[in-house]
PDB file of C-alpha atoms in Angstrom:
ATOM      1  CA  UNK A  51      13.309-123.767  -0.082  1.00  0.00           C
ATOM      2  CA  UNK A  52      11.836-126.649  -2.688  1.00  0.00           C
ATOM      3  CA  UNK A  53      12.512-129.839  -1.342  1.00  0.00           C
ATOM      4  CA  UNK A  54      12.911-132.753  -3.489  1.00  0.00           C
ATOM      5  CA  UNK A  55      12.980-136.524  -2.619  1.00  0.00           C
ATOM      6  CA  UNK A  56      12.583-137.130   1.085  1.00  0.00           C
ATOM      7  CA  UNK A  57      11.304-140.614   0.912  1.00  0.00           C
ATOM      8  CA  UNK A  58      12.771-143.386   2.909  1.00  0.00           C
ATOM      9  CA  UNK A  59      14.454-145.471   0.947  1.00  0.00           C
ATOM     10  CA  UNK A  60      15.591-149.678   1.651  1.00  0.00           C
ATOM     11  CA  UNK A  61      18.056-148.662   3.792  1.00  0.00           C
ATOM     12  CA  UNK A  62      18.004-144.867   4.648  1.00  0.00           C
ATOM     13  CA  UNK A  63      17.257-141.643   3.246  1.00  0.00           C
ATOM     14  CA  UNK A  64      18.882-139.204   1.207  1.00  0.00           C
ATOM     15  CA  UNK A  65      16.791-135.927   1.081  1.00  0.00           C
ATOM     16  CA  UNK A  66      18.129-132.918  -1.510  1.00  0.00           C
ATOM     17  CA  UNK A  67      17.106-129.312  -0.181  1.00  0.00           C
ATOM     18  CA  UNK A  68      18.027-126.727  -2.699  1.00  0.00           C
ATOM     19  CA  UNK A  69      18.054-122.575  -1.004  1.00  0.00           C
ATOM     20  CA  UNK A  70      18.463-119.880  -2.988  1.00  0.00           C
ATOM     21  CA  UNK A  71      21.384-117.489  -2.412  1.00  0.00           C
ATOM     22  CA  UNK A  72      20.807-114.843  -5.201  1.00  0.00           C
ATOM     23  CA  UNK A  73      21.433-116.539  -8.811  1.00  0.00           C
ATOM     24  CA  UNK A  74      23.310-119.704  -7.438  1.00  0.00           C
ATOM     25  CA  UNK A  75      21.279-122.348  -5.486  1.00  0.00           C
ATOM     26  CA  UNK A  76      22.878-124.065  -2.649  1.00  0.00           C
ATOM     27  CA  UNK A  77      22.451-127.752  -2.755  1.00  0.00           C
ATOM     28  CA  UNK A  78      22.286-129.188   0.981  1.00  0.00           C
ATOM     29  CA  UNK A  79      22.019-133.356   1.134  1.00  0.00           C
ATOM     30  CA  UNK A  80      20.243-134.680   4.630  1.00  0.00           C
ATOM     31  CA  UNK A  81      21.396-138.026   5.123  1.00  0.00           C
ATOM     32  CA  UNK A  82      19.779-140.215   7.582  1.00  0.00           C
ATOM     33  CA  UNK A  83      21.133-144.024   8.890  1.00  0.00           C
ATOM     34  CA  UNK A  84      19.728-147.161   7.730  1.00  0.00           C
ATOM     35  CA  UNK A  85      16.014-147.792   8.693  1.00  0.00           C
ATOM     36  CA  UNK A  86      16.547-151.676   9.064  1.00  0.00           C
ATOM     37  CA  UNK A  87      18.523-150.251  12.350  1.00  0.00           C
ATOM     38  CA  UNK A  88      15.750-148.991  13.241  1.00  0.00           C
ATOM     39  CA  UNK A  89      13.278-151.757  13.273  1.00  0.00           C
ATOM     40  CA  UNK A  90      16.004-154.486  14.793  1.00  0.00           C
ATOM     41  CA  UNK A  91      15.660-152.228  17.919  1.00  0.00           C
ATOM     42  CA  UNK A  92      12.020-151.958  17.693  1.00  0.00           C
ATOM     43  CA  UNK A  93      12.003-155.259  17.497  1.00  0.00           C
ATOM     44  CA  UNK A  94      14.748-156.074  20.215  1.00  0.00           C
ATOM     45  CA  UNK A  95      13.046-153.902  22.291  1.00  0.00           C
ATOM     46  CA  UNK A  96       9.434-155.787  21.770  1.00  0.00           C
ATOM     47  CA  UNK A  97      11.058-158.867  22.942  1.00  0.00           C
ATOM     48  CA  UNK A  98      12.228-157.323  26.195  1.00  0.00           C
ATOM     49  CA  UNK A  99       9.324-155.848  27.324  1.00  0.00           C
ATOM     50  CA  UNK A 100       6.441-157.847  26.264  1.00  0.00           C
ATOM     51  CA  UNK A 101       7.789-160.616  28.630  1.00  0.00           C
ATOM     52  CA  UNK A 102       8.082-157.655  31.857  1.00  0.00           C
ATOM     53  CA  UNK A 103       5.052-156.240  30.932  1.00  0.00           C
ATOM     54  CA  UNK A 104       3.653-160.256  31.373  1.00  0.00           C
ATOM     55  CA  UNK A 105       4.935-160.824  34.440  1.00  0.00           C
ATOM     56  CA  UNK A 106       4.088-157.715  35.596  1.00  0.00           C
ATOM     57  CA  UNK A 107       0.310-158.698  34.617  1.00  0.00           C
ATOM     58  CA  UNK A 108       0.630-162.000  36.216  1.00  0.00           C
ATOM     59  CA  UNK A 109       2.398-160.676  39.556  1.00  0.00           C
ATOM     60  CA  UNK A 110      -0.570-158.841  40.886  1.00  0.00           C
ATOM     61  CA  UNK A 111      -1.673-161.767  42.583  1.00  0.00           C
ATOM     62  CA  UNK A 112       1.465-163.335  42.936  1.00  0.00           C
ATOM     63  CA  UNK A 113       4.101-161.262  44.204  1.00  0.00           C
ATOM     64  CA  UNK A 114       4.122-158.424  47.005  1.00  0.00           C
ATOM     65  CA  UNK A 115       4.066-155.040  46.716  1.00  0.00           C
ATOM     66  CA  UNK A 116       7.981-154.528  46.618  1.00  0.00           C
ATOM     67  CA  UNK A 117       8.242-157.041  44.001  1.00  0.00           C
ATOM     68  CA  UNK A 118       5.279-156.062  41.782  1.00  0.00           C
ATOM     69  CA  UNK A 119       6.547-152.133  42.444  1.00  0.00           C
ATOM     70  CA  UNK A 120      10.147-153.695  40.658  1.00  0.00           C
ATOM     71  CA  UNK A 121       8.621-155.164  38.336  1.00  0.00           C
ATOM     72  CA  UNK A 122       6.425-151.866  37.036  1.00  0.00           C
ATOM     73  CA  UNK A 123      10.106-150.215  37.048  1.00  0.00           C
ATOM     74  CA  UNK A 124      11.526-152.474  35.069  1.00  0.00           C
ATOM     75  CA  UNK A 125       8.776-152.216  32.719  1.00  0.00           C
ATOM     76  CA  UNK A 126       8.763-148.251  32.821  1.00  0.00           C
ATOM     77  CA  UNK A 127      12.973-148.140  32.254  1.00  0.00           C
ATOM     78  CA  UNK A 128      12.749-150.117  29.334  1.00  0.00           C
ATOM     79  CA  UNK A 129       9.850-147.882  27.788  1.00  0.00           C
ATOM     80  CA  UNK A 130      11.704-144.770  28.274  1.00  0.00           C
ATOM     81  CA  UNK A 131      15.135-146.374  27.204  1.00  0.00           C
ATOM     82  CA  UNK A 132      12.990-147.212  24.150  1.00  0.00           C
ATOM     83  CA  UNK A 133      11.706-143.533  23.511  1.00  0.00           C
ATOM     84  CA  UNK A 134      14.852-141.890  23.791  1.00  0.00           C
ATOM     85  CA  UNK A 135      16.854-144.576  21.318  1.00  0.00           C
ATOM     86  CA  UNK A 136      13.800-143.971  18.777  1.00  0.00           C
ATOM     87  CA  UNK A 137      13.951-140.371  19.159  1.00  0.00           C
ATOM     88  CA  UNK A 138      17.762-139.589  19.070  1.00  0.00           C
ATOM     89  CA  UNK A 139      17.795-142.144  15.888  1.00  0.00           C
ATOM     90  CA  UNK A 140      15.732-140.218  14.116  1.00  0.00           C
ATOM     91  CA  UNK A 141      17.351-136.727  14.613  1.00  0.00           C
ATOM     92  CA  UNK A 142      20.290-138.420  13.687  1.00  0.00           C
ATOM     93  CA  UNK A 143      21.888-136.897  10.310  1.00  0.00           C
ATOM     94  CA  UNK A 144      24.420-135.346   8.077  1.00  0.00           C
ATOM     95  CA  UNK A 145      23.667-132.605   5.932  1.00  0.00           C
ATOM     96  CA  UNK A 146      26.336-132.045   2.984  1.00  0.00           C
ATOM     97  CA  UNK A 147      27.100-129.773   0.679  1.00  0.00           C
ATOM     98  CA  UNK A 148      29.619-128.200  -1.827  1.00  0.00           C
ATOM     99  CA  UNK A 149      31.134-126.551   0.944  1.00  0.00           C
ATOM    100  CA  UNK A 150      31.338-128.863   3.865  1.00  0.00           C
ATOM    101  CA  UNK A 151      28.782-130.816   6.410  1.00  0.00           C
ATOM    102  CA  UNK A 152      27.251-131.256   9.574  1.00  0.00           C
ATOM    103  CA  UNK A 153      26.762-133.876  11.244  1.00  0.00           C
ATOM    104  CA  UNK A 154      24.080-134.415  14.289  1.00  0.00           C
ATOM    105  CA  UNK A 155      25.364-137.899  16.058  1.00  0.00           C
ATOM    106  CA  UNK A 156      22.935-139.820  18.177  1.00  0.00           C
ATOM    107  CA  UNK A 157      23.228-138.469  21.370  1.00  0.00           C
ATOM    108  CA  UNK A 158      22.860-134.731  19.791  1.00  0.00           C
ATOM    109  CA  UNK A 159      26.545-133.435  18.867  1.00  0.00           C
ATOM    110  CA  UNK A 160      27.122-131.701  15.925  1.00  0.00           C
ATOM    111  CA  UNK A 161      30.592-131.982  13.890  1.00  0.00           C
ATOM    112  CA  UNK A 162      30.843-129.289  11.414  1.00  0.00           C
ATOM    113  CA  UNK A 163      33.630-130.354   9.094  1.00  0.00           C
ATOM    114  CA  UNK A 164      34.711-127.580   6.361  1.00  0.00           C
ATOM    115  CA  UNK A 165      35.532-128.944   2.385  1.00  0.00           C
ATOM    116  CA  UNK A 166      38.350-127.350   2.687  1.00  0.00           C
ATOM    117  CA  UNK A 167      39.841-128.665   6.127  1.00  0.00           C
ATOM    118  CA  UNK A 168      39.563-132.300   4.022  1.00  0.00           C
ATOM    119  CA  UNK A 169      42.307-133.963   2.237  1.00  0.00           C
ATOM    120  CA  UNK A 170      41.271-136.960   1.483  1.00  0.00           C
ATOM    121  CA  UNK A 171      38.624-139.633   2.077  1.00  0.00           C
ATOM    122  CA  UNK A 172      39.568-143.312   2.758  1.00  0.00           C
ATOM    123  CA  UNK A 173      37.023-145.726   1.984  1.00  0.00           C
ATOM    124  CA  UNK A 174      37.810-149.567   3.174  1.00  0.00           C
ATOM    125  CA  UNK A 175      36.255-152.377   4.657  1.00  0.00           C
ATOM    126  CA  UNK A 176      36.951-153.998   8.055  1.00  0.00           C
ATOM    127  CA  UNK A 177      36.779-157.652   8.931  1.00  0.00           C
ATOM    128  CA  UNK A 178      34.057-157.735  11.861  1.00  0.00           C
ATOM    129  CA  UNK A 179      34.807-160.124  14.607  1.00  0.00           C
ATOM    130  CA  UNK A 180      35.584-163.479  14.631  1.00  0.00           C
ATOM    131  CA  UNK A 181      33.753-163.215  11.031  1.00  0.00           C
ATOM    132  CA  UNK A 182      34.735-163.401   7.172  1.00  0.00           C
ATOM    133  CA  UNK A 183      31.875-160.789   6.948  1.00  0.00           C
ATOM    134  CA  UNK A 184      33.466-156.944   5.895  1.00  0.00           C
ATOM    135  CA  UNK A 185      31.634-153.982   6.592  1.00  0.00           C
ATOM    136  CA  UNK A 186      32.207-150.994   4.540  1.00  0.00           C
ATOM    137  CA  UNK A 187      33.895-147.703   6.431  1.00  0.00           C
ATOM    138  CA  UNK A 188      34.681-144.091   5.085  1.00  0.00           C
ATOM    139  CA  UNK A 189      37.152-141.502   6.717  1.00  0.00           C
ATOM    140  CA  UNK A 190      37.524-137.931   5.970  1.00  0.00           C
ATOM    141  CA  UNK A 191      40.614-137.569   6.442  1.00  0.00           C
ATOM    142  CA  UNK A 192      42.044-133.986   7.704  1.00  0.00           C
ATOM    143  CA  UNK A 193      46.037-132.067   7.224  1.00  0.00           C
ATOM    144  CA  UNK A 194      47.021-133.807  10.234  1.00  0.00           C
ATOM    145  CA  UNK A 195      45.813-137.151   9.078  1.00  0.00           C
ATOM    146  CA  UNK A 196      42.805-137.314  11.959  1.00  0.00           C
ATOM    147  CA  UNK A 197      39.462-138.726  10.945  1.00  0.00           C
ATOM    148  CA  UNK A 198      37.271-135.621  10.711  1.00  0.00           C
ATOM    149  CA  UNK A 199      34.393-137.497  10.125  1.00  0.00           C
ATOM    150  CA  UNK A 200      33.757-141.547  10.280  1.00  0.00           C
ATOM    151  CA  UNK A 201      30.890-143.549   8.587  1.00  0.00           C
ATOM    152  CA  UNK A 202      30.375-147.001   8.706  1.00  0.00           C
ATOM    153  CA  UNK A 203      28.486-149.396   7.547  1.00  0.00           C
ATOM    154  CA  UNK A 204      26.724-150.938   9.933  1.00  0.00           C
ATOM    155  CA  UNK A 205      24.691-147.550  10.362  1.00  0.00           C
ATOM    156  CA  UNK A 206      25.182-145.828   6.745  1.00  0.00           C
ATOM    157  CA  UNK A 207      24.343-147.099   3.108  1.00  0.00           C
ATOM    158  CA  UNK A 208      26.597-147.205   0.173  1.00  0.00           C
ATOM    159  CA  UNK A 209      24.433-144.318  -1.514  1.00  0.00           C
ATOM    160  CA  UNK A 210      25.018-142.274   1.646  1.00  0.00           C
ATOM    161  CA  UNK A 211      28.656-142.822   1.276  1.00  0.00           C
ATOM    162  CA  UNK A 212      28.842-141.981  -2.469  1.00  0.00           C
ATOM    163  CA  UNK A 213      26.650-138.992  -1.850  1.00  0.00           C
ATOM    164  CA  UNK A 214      29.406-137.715   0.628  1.00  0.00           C
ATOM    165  CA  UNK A 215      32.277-138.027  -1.578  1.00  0.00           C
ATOM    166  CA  UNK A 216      30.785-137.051  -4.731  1.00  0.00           C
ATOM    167  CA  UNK A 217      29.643-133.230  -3.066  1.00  0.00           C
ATOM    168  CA  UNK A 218      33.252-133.008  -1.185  1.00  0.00           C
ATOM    169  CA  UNK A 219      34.723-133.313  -4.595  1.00  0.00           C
ATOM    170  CA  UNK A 220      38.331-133.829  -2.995  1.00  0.00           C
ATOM    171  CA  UNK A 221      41.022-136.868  -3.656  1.00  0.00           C
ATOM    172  CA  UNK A 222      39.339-140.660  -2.818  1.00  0.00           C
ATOM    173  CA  UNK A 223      41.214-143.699  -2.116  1.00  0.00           C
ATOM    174  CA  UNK A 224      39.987-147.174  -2.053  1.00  0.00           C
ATOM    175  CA  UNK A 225      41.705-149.818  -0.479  1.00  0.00           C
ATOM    176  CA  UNK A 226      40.302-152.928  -2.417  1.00  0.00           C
ATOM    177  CA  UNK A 227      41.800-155.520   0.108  1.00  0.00           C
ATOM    178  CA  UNK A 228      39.446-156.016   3.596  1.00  0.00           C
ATOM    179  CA  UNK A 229      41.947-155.238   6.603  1.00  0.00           C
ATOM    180  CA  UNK A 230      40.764-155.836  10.266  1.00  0.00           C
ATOM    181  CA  UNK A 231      40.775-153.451  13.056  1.00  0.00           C
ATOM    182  CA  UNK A 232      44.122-154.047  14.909  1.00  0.00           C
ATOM    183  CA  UNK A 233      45.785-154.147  11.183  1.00  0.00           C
ATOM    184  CA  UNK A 234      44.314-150.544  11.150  1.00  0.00           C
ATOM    185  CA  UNK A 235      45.364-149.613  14.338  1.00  0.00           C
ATOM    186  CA  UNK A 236      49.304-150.099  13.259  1.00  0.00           C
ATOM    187  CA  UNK A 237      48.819-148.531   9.814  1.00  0.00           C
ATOM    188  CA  UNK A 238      46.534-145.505  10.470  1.00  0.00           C
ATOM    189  CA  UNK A 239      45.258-144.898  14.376  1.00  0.00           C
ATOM    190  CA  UNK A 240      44.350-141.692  13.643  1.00  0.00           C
ATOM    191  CA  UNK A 241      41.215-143.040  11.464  1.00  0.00           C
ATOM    192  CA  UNK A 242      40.213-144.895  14.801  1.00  0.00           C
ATOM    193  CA  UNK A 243      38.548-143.880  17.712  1.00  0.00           C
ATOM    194  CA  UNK A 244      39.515-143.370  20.766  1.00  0.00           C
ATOM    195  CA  UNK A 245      38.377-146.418  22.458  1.00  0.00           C
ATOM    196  CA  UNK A 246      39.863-148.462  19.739  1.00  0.00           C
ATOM    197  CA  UNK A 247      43.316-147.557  19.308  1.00  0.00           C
ATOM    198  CA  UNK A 248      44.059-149.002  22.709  1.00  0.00           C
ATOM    199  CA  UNK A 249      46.830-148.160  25.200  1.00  0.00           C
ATOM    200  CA  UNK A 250      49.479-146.312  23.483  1.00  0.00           C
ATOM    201  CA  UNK A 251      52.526-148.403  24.158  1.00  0.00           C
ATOM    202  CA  UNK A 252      55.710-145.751  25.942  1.00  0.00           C
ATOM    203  CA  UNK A 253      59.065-145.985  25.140  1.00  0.00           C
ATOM    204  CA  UNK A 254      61.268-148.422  27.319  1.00  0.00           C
ATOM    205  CA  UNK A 255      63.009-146.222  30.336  1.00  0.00           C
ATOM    206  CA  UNK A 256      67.086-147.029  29.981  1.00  0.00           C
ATOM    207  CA  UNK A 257      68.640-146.672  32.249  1.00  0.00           C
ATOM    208  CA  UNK A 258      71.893-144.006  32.300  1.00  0.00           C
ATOM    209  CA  UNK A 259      75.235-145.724  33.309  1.00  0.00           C
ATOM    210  CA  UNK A 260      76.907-143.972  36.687  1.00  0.00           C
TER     211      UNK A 260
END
């Protein structure tokens, strides 16, 4: 397998595998999430503990034992919290090609969606809350008209996007106008998850006449 690319770029990473399968070479894309994600939370994370880990310092001769013991918790929750964020971000990736992709989400799932199971991709940005600011989203889009697969932009790159579409090779539509969530909701819930399509509203009971 030669490998080419693999550096991390502003944003994320696009590596480009190429295996051999007799005289055709499969081209396989790894796609990784931004890398500014990565250091807000390192970051973020900094600013938690550095103040337990203080207090913690300063305790020994302040608190009791019970107190100092909760304190050293604390301190020891938001370490591991840490570690397993940095570690399940960095497995985190979709791997494209020609004739489909995987993708590994953060907490370890893999999606295997087939080229051929997609119809269409929908790319379109979405108002974020109580904002003018739009972030960027893409659907795959399958026969039923579920989202097969769902990247947005507040964890994915435009070059991530464009490298998914462009290996799919299948119909795209852009939607030039930003739209926000609940306008979404009535035109398409299908591209939505689960948590954001809300209740589903049932029919009004009538009532038969006796």
């Amino acid at each position: 397998m030669a490998m080419q690319g693999g550096n991390w770029g502003a944003t994320g990473s696009v590596d480009l595998s190429a295996t051999e399968d007799g005289d055709d070479g499969l081209k396989v894309m790894t796609l990784r999430p931004r890398r500014s994600l990565f250091r807000r939370f390192a970051l973020q994370s900094a600013i938690v503990a550095l103040p337990l880990i203080g207090i913690a310092m300063w305790s020994e001769q302040q608190f009791n034992p019970g107190t100092r013991w909760a304190l050293a918790w604390s301190v020891l929750v938001v370490a591991v919290l840490a570690v397993y964020v940095v570690v399940r971000y960095r497995r985190t990736e979709i791997s494209v090609s020609p004739y489909g992709l995987v993708e590994r989400g953060f907490f370890g799932g893999l999606n295997s969606v087939a080229a051929r199971d997609v119809v269409s991709i929908v790319r379109l940005h979405t108002y974020r809350r109580a904002s003018d600011e739009t972030t960027p989203q893409l659907f795959l889009v399958g026969r039923d008209g579920r989202c097969l697969l769902r990247m947005r932009g507040a964890f994915w790159d435009d070059e991530a996007m464009d490298a998914v579409s462009a290996s799919l090779g299948v119909e795209e539509i852009v939607r030039p106008a930003p739209i926000t969530v609940s306008e979404l909701r009535a035109s398409d819930p299908k591209l939505l998850y689960w948590f954001e399509q809300g209740l589903l509203r049932r029919p009004a009971k009538t009532s038969k006449a006796a």
